């Protein structure tokens, strides 16, 4: 299984991470809630294109750059990046991130019709 599906029984596995729920789709990939073999919960950002596809190289490079930047960040308001790898079975690039229990910032902001101050957004994410 290489992509999202409608049934929890058909959710893909990437490396040692079993996806448990499809969360969202972005420009470069899909995001899943997943657990590792110890039961820890993470968010997996999985590239849409297979690494060996013709146009996948720029996306792979963008995701690798994102991983390198996130790996160097250590701030309470930035999700921690735990790992990144090329999944051998699906041939996709995967970034393993801290799971945000309240969802993505985009979804929180899309629910609101007013503008926010930085401190208000921070409080929503806590």
PDB file of N, CA and C in Angstrom, residues 1-80:
ATOM      1  N   UNK A   1       0.852  -1.171   0.000  1.00  0.00           N
ATOM      2  CA  UNK A   1       0.000   0.000   0.000  1.00  0.00           C
ATOM      3  C   UNK A   1       0.894   1.229   0.000  1.00  0.00           C
ATOM      4  N   UNK A   2       0.665   2.136  -0.906  1.00  0.00           N
ATOM      5  CA  UNK A   2       1.550   3.274  -1.050  1.00  0.00           C
ATOM      6  C   UNK A   2       0.898   4.612  -0.730  1.00  0.00           C
ATOM      7  N   UNK A   3      -0.356   4.643  -0.543  1.00  0.00           N
ATOM      8  CA  UNK A   3      -1.009   5.927  -0.344  1.00  0.00           C
ATOM      9  C   UNK A   3      -2.133   5.784   0.655  1.00  0.00           C
ATOM     10  N   UNK A   4      -2.809   6.881   0.931  1.00  0.00           N
ATOM     11  CA  UNK A   4      -3.891   6.859   1.900  1.00  0.00           C
ATOM     12  C   UNK A   4      -5.029   5.987   1.404  1.00  0.00           C
ATOM     13  N   UNK A   5      -5.845   5.563   2.351  1.00  0.00           N
ATOM     14  CA  UNK A   5      -6.993   4.745   1.993  1.00  0.00           C
ATOM     15  C   UNK A   5      -8.141   5.085   2.923  1.00  0.00           C
ATOM     16  N   UNK A   6      -9.299   4.562   2.616  1.00  0.00           N
ATOM     17  CA  UNK A   6     -10.482   4.878   3.408  1.00  0.00           C
ATOM     18  C   UNK A   6     -10.655   3.957   4.607  1.00  0.00           C
ATOM     19  N   UNK A   7      -9.984   2.844   4.636  1.00  0.00           N
ATOM     20  CA  UNK A   7     -10.143   1.880   5.710  1.00  0.00           C
ATOM     21  C   UNK A   7      -8.891   1.844   6.586  1.00  0.00           C
ATOM     22  N   UNK A   8      -9.087   1.857   7.927  1.00  0.00           N
ATOM     23  CA  UNK A   8      -7.954   1.775   8.836  1.00  0.00           C
ATOM     24  C   UNK A   8      -7.158   0.494   8.626  1.00  0.00           C
ATOM     25  N   UNK A   9      -7.808  -0.594   8.168  1.00  0.00           N
ATOM     26  CA  UNK A   9      -7.114  -1.852   7.935  1.00  0.00           C
ATOM     27  C   UNK A   9      -6.127  -1.745   6.778  1.00  0.00           C
ATOM     28  N   UNK A  10      -6.306  -0.777   5.918  1.00  0.00           N
ATOM     29  CA  UNK A  10      -5.475  -0.652   4.731  1.00  0.00           C
ATOM     30  C   UNK A  10      -4.450   0.476   4.834  1.00  0.00           C
ATOM     31  N   UNK A  11      -4.294   1.084   5.989  1.00  0.00           N
ATOM     32  CA  UNK A  11      -3.342   2.181   6.135  1.00  0.00           C
ATOM     33  C   UNK A  11      -1.920   1.657   5.955  1.00  0.00           C
ATOM     34  N   UNK A  12      -1.079   2.441   5.272  1.00  0.00           N
ATOM     35  CA  UNK A  12       0.274   1.960   4.950  1.00  0.00           C
ATOM     36  C   UNK A  12       1.222   1.948   6.145  1.00  0.00           C
ATOM     37  N   UNK A  13       2.294   1.214   5.983  1.00  0.00           N
ATOM     38  CA  UNK A  13       3.380   1.164   6.945  1.00  0.00           C
ATOM     39  C   UNK A  13       4.605   1.736   6.239  1.00  0.00           C
ATOM     40  N   UNK A  14       5.371   2.568   6.948  1.00  0.00           N
ATOM     41  CA  UNK A  14       6.593   3.142   6.403  1.00  0.00           C
ATOM     42  C   UNK A  14       7.720   2.840   7.377  1.00  0.00           C
ATOM     43  N   UNK A  15       8.680   2.054   6.940  1.00  0.00           N
ATOM     44  CA  UNK A  15       9.754   1.639   7.834  1.00  0.00           C
ATOM     45  C   UNK A  15       9.166   0.895   9.012  1.00  0.00           C
ATOM     46  N   UNK A  16       9.548   1.299  10.221  1.00  0.00           N
ATOM     47  CA  UNK A  16       9.021   0.648  11.428  1.00  0.00           C
ATOM     48  C   UNK A  16       7.806   1.380  12.001  1.00  0.00           C
ATOM     49  N   UNK A  17       7.219   2.292  11.219  1.00  0.00           N
ATOM     50  CA  UNK A  17       6.072   3.082  11.671  1.00  0.00           C
ATOM     51  C   UNK A  17       4.791   2.600  11.000  1.00  0.00           C
ATOM     52  N   UNK A  18       3.780   2.300  11.820  1.00  0.00           N
ATOM     53  CA  UNK A  18       2.479   1.901  11.301  1.00  0.00           C
ATOM     54  C   UNK A  18       1.550   3.108  11.350  1.00  0.00           C
ATOM     55  N   UNK A  19       1.027   3.520  10.203  1.00  0.00           N
ATOM     56  CA  UNK A  19       0.093   4.640  10.200  1.00  0.00           C
ATOM     57  C   UNK A  19      -1.229   4.193  10.811  1.00  0.00           C
ATOM     58  N   UNK A  20      -1.849   5.110  11.541  1.00  0.00           N
ATOM     59  CA  UNK A  20      -3.125   4.796  12.192  1.00  0.00           C
ATOM     60  C   UNK A  20      -4.258   5.689  11.706  1.00  0.00           C
ATOM     61  N   UNK A  21      -3.888   6.821  11.053  1.00  0.00           N
ATOM     62  CA  UNK A  21      -4.920   7.728  10.567  1.00  0.00           C
ATOM     63  C   UNK A  21      -4.324   8.672   9.527  1.00  0.00           C
ATOM     64  N   UNK A  22      -5.061   8.907   8.441  1.00  0.00           N
ATOM     65  CA  UNK A  22      -4.665   9.924   7.477  1.00  0.00           C
ATOM     66  C   UNK A  22      -5.079  11.269   8.053  1.00  0.00           C
ATOM     67  N   UNK A  23      -4.158  12.246   8.089  1.00  0.00           N
ATOM     68  CA  UNK A  23      -4.453  13.546   8.684  1.00  0.00           C
ATOM     69  C   UNK A  23      -4.703  14.650   7.672  1.00  0.00           C
ATOM     70  N   UNK A  24      -3.827  14.770   6.677  1.00  0.00           N
ATOM     71  CA  UNK A  24      -3.930  15.897   5.759  1.00  0.00           C
ATOM     72  C   UNK A  24      -3.032  15.659   4.552  1.00  0.00           C
ATOM     73  N   UNK A  25      -3.235  16.485   3.555  1.00  0.00           N
ATOM     74  CA  UNK A  25      -2.410  16.430   2.359  1.00  0.00           C
ATOM     75  C   UNK A  25      -1.907  17.841   2.068  1.00  0.00           C
ATOM     76  N   UNK A  26      -0.624  17.948   1.730  1.00  0.00           N
ATOM     77  CA  UNK A  26      -0.037  19.244   1.420  1.00  0.00           C
ATOM     78  C   UNK A  26       0.574  19.230   0.036  1.00  0.00           C
ATOM     79  N   UNK A  27       1.329  20.255  -0.264  1.00  0.00           N
ATOM     80  CA  UNK A  27       1.928  20.395  -1.592  1.00  0.00           C
ATOM     81  C   UNK A  27       2.890  19.257  -1.918  1.00  0.00           C
ATOM     82  N   UNK A  28       3.673  18.837  -0.937  1.00  0.00           N
ATOM     83  CA  UNK A  28       4.697  17.830  -1.202  1.00  0.00           C
ATOM     84  C   UNK A  28       4.311  16.424  -0.783  1.00  0.00           C
ATOM     85  N   UNK A  29       3.322  16.298   0.086  1.00  0.00           N
ATOM     86  CA  UNK A  29       3.022  14.955   0.542  1.00  0.00           C
ATOM     87  C   UNK A  29       1.813  14.863   1.442  1.00  0.00           C
ATOM     88  N   UNK A  30       1.598  13.647   1.904  1.00  0.00           N
ATOM     89  CA  UNK A  30       0.501  13.338   2.811  1.00  0.00           C
ATOM     90  C   UNK A  30       1.040  13.243   4.230  1.00  0.00           C
ATOM     91  N   UNK A  31       0.175  13.537   5.201  1.00  0.00           N
ATOM     92  CA  UNK A  31       0.570  13.463   6.601  1.00  0.00           C
ATOM     93  C   UNK A  31      -0.317  12.430   7.297  1.00  0.00           C
ATOM     94  N   UNK A  32       0.331  11.543   8.041  1.00  0.00           N
ATOM     95  CA  UNK A  32      -0.357  10.478   8.763  1.00  0.00           C
ATOM     96  C   UNK A  32      -0.014  10.534  10.244  1.00  0.00           C
ATOM     97  N   UNK A  33      -0.949  10.110  11.065  1.00  0.00           N
ATOM     98  CA  UNK A  33      -0.659   9.810  12.460  1.00  0.00           C
ATOM     99  C   UNK A  33      -0.124   8.382  12.444  1.00  0.00           C
ATOM    100  N   UNK A  34       0.940   8.128  13.221  1.00  0.00           N
ATOM    101  CA  UNK A  34       1.540   6.797  13.193  1.00  0.00           C
ATOM    102  C   UNK A  34       2.134   6.447  14.552  1.00  0.00           C
ATOM    103  N   UNK A  35       2.370   5.163  14.760  1.00  0.00           N
ATOM    104  CA  UNK A  35       3.030   4.694  15.975  1.00  0.00           C
ATOM    105  C   UNK A  35       4.266   3.887  15.591  1.00  0.00           C
ATOM    106  N   UNK A  36       5.257   3.923  16.494  1.00  0.00           N
ATOM    107  CA  UNK A  36       6.430   3.075  16.286  1.00  0.00           C
ATOM    108  C   UNK A  36       6.216   1.768  17.038  1.00  0.00           C
ATOM    109  N   UNK A  37       7.209   0.897  17.029  1.00  0.00           N
ATOM    110  CA  UNK A  37       7.045  -0.426  17.658  1.00  0.00           C
ATOM    111  C   UNK A  37       6.910  -0.338  19.178  1.00  0.00           C
ATOM    112  N   UNK A  38       7.311   0.794  19.779  1.00  0.00           N
ATOM    113  CA  UNK A  38       7.173   0.991  21.225  1.00  0.00           C
ATOM    114  C   UNK A  38       5.843   1.632  21.593  1.00  0.00           C
ATOM    115  N   UNK A  39       5.042   2.017  20.592  1.00  0.00           N
ATOM    116  CA  UNK A  39       3.755   2.635  20.843  1.00  0.00           C
ATOM    117  C   UNK A  39       3.792   4.153  20.906  1.00  0.00           C
ATOM    118  N   UNK A  40       4.957   4.761  20.651  1.00  0.00           N
ATOM    119  CA  UNK A  40       5.058   6.217  20.620  1.00  0.00           C
ATOM    120  C   UNK A  40       4.317   6.758  19.404  1.00  0.00           C
ATOM    121  N   UNK A  41       3.672   7.908  19.565  1.00  0.00           N
ATOM    122  CA  UNK A  41       2.864   8.493  18.492  1.00  0.00           C
ATOM    123  C   UNK A  41       3.647   9.605  17.799  1.00  0.00           C
ATOM    124  N   UNK A  42       3.609   9.600  16.466  1.00  0.00           N
ATOM    125  CA  UNK A  42       4.302  10.589  15.647  1.00  0.00           C
ATOM    126  C   UNK A  42       3.399  11.029  14.498  1.00  0.00           C
ATOM    127  N   UNK A  43       3.835  12.061  13.801  1.00  0.00           N
ATOM    128  CA  UNK A  43       3.235  12.452  12.526  1.00  0.00           C
ATOM    129  C   UNK A  43       4.255  12.124  11.450  1.00  0.00           C
ATOM    130  N   UNK A  44       3.819  11.453  10.397  1.00  0.00           N
ATOM    131  CA  UNK A  44       4.696  11.127   9.275  1.00  0.00           C
ATOM    132  C   UNK A  44       4.317  11.987   8.083  1.00  0.00           C
ATOM    133  N   UNK A  45       5.273  12.698   7.542  1.00  0.00           N
ATOM    134  CA  UNK A  45       5.083  13.464   6.316  1.00  0.00           C
ATOM    135  C   UNK A  45       5.709  12.634   5.204  1.00  0.00           C
ATOM    136  N   UNK A  46       4.886  12.163   4.280  1.00  0.00           N
ATOM    137  CA  UNK A  46       5.319  11.213   3.256  1.00  0.00           C
ATOM    138  C   UNK A  46       5.212  11.867   1.880  1.00  0.00           C
ATOM    139  N   UNK A  47       6.309  11.849   1.130  1.00  0.00           N
ATOM    140  CA  UNK A  47       6.309  12.472  -0.193  1.00  0.00           C
ATOM    141  C   UNK A  47       5.261  11.826  -1.098  1.00  0.00           C
ATOM    142  N   UNK A  48       4.629  12.641  -1.938  1.00  0.00           N
ATOM    143  CA  UNK A  48       3.614  12.131  -2.863  1.00  0.00           C
ATOM    144  C   UNK A  48       4.244  11.327  -3.995  1.00  0.00           C
ATOM    145  N   UNK A  49       5.373  11.811  -4.482  1.00  0.00           N
ATOM    146  CA  UNK A  49       6.021  11.137  -5.602  1.00  0.00           C
ATOM    147  C   UNK A  49       7.029  10.114  -5.110  1.00  0.00           C
ATOM    148  N   UNK A  50       7.139   9.029  -5.835  1.00  0.00           N
ATOM    149  CA  UNK A  50       8.162   8.052  -5.531  1.00  0.00           C
ATOM    150  C   UNK A  50       9.518   8.662  -5.876  1.00  0.00           C
ATOM    151  N   UNK A  51      10.515   8.313  -5.109  1.00  0.00           N
ATOM    152  CA  UNK A  51      11.841   8.894  -5.265  1.00  0.00           C
ATOM    153  C   UNK A  51      12.431   8.632  -6.649  1.00  0.00           C
ATOM    154  N   UNK A  52      12.102   7.512  -7.249  1.00  0.00           N
ATOM    155  CA  UNK A  52      12.670   7.201  -8.568  1.00  0.00           C
ATOM    156  C   UNK A  52      11.861   7.786  -9.724  1.00  0.00           C
ATOM    157  N   UNK A  53      10.783   8.522  -9.441  1.00  0.00           N
ATOM    158  CA  UNK A  53      10.000   9.136 -10.508  1.00  0.00           C
ATOM    159  C   UNK A  53      10.742  10.321 -11.099  1.00  0.00           C
ATOM    160  N   UNK A  54      10.437  10.614 -12.327  1.00  0.00           N
ATOM    161  CA  UNK A  54      11.124  11.635 -13.109  1.00  0.00           C
ATOM    162  C   UNK A  54      11.188  12.997 -12.427  1.00  0.00           C
ATOM    163  N   UNK A  55      10.094  13.465 -11.862  1.00  0.00           N
ATOM    164  CA  UNK A  55      10.021  14.813 -11.297  1.00  0.00           C
ATOM    165  C   UNK A  55      10.140  14.830  -9.772  1.00  0.00           C
ATOM    166  N   UNK A  56      10.546  13.734  -9.172  1.00  0.00           N
ATOM    167  CA  UNK A  56      10.576  13.638  -7.713  1.00  0.00           C
ATOM    168  C   UNK A  56      11.809  14.275  -7.084  1.00  0.00           C
ATOM    169  N   UNK A  57      12.880  14.439  -7.818  1.00  0.00           N
ATOM    170  CA  UNK A  57      14.135  14.938  -7.246  1.00  0.00           C
ATOM    171  C   UNK A  57      13.972  16.284  -6.536  1.00  0.00           C
ATOM    172  N   UNK A  58      13.327  17.303  -7.139  1.00  0.00           N
ATOM    173  CA  UNK A  58      13.157  18.577  -6.412  1.00  0.00           C
ATOM    174  C   UNK A  58      12.347  18.427  -5.126  1.00  0.00           C
ATOM    175  N   UNK A  59      11.348  17.560  -5.129  1.00  0.00           N
ATOM    176  CA  UNK A  59      10.542  17.344  -3.930  1.00  0.00           C
ATOM    177  C   UNK A  59      11.370  16.648  -2.861  1.00  0.00           C
ATOM    178  N   UNK A  60      12.140  15.654  -3.264  1.00  0.00           N
ATOM    179  CA  UNK A  60      13.012  14.962  -2.317  1.00  0.00           C
ATOM    180  C   UNK A  60      14.013  15.941  -1.696  1.00  0.00           C
ATOM    181  N   UNK A  61      14.584  16.807  -2.519  1.00  0.00           N
ATOM    182  CA  UNK A  61      15.542  17.800  -2.018  1.00  0.00           C
ATOM    183  C   UNK A  61      14.870  18.781  -1.062  1.00  0.00           C
ATOM    184  N   UNK A  62      13.645  19.207  -1.371  1.00  0.00           N
ATOM    185  CA  UNK A  62      12.912  20.118  -0.484  1.00  0.00           C
ATOM    186  C   UNK A  62      12.625  19.460   0.866  1.00  0.00           C
ATOM    187  N   UNK A  63      12.211  18.194   0.835  1.00  0.00           N
ATOM    188  CA  UNK A  63      11.929  17.481   2.075  1.00  0.00           C
ATOM    189  C   UNK A  63      13.208  17.235   2.871  1.00  0.00           C
ATOM    190  N   UNK A  64      14.302  16.939   2.186  1.00  0.00           N
ATOM    191  CA  UNK A  64      15.576  16.752   2.869  1.00  0.00           C
ATOM    192  C   UNK A  64      16.015  18.062   3.529  1.00  0.00           C
ATOM    193  N   UNK A  65      15.839  19.182   2.821  1.00  0.00           N
ATOM    194  CA  UNK A  65      16.158  20.494   3.395  1.00  0.00           C
ATOM    195  C   UNK A  65      15.280  20.792   4.604  1.00  0.00           C
ATOM    196  N   UNK A  66      13.995  20.479   4.505  1.00  0.00           N
ATOM    197  CA  UNK A  66      13.084  20.683   5.627  1.00  0.00           C
ATOM    198  C   UNK A  66      13.548  19.885   6.836  1.00  0.00           C
ATOM    199  N   UNK A  67      13.940  18.637   6.588  1.00  0.00           N
ATOM    200  CA  UNK A  67      14.435  17.787   7.673  1.00  0.00           C
ATOM    201  C   UNK A  67      15.670  18.401   8.324  1.00  0.00           C
ATOM    202  N   UNK A  68      16.617  18.846   7.516  1.00  0.00           N
ATOM    203  CA  UNK A  68      17.859  19.427   8.046  1.00  0.00           C
ATOM    204  C   UNK A  68      17.567  20.680   8.883  1.00  0.00           C
ATOM    205  N   UNK A  69      16.639  21.505   8.431  1.00  0.00           N
ATOM    206  CA  UNK A  69      16.281  22.719   9.176  1.00  0.00           C
ATOM    207  C   UNK A  69      15.591  22.349  10.487  1.00  0.00           C
ATOM    208  N   UNK A  70      14.596  21.471  10.409  1.00  0.00           N
ATOM    209  CA  UNK A  70      13.854  21.082  11.611  1.00  0.00           C
ATOM    210  C   UNK A  70      14.735  20.364  12.625  1.00  0.00           C
ATOM    211  N   UNK A  71      15.657  19.562  12.123  1.00  0.00           N
ATOM    212  CA  UNK A  71      16.564  18.821  13.005  1.00  0.00           C
ATOM    213  C   UNK A  71      17.379  19.787  13.876  1.00  0.00           C
ATOM    214  N   UNK A  72      17.701  20.951  13.320  1.00  0.00           N
ATOM    215  CA  UNK A  72      18.485  21.939  14.051  1.00  0.00           C
ATOM    216  C   UNK A  72      17.667  22.859  14.941  1.00  0.00           C
ATOM    217  N   UNK A  73      16.342  22.767  14.864  1.00  0.00           N
ATOM    218  CA  UNK A  73      15.481  23.640  15.680  1.00  0.00           C
ATOM    219  C   UNK A  73      15.239  23.023  17.047  1.00  0.00           C
ATOM    220  N   UNK A  74      15.320  23.856  18.062  1.00  0.00           N
ATOM    221  CA  UNK A  74      14.994  23.405  19.411  1.00  0.00           C
ATOM    222  C   UNK A  74      14.239  24.538  20.099  1.00  0.00           C
ATOM    223  N   UNK A  75      12.921  24.550  19.866  1.00  0.00           N
ATOM    224  CA  UNK A  75      12.075  25.606  20.415  1.00  0.00           C
ATOM    225  C   UNK A  75      10.725  24.992  20.776  1.00  0.00           C
ATOM    226  N   UNK A  76      10.127  25.404  21.880  1.00  0.00           N
ATOM    227  CA  UNK A  76       8.853  24.799  22.294  1.00  0.00           C
ATOM    228  C   UNK A  76       7.709  25.003  21.300  1.00  0.00           C
ATOM    229  N   UNK A  77       7.812  25.987  20.411  1.00  0.00           N
ATOM    230  CA  UNK A  77       6.745  26.242  19.441  1.00  0.00           C
ATOM    231  C   UNK A  77       7.004  25.628  18.075  1.00  0.00           C
ATOM    232  N   UNK A  78       8.060  24.826  17.958  1.00  0.00           N
ATOM    233  CA  UNK A  78       8.386  24.159  16.697  1.00  0.00           C
ATOM    234  C   UNK A  78       8.354  22.653  16.937  1.00  0.00           C
ATOM    235  N   UNK A  79       7.630  21.931  16.082  1.00  0.00           N
ATOM    236  CA  UNK A  79       7.575  20.476  16.221  1.00  0.00           C
ATOM    237  C   UNK A  79       8.967  19.871  16.112  1.00  0.00           C
ATOM    238  N   UNK A  80       9.239  18.916  16.972  1.00  0.00           N
ATOM    239  CA  UNK A  80      10.533  18.246  16.937  1.00  0.00           C
ATOM    240  C   UNK A  80      10.560  17.237  15.789  1.00  0.00           C
TER     241      UNK A  80
END
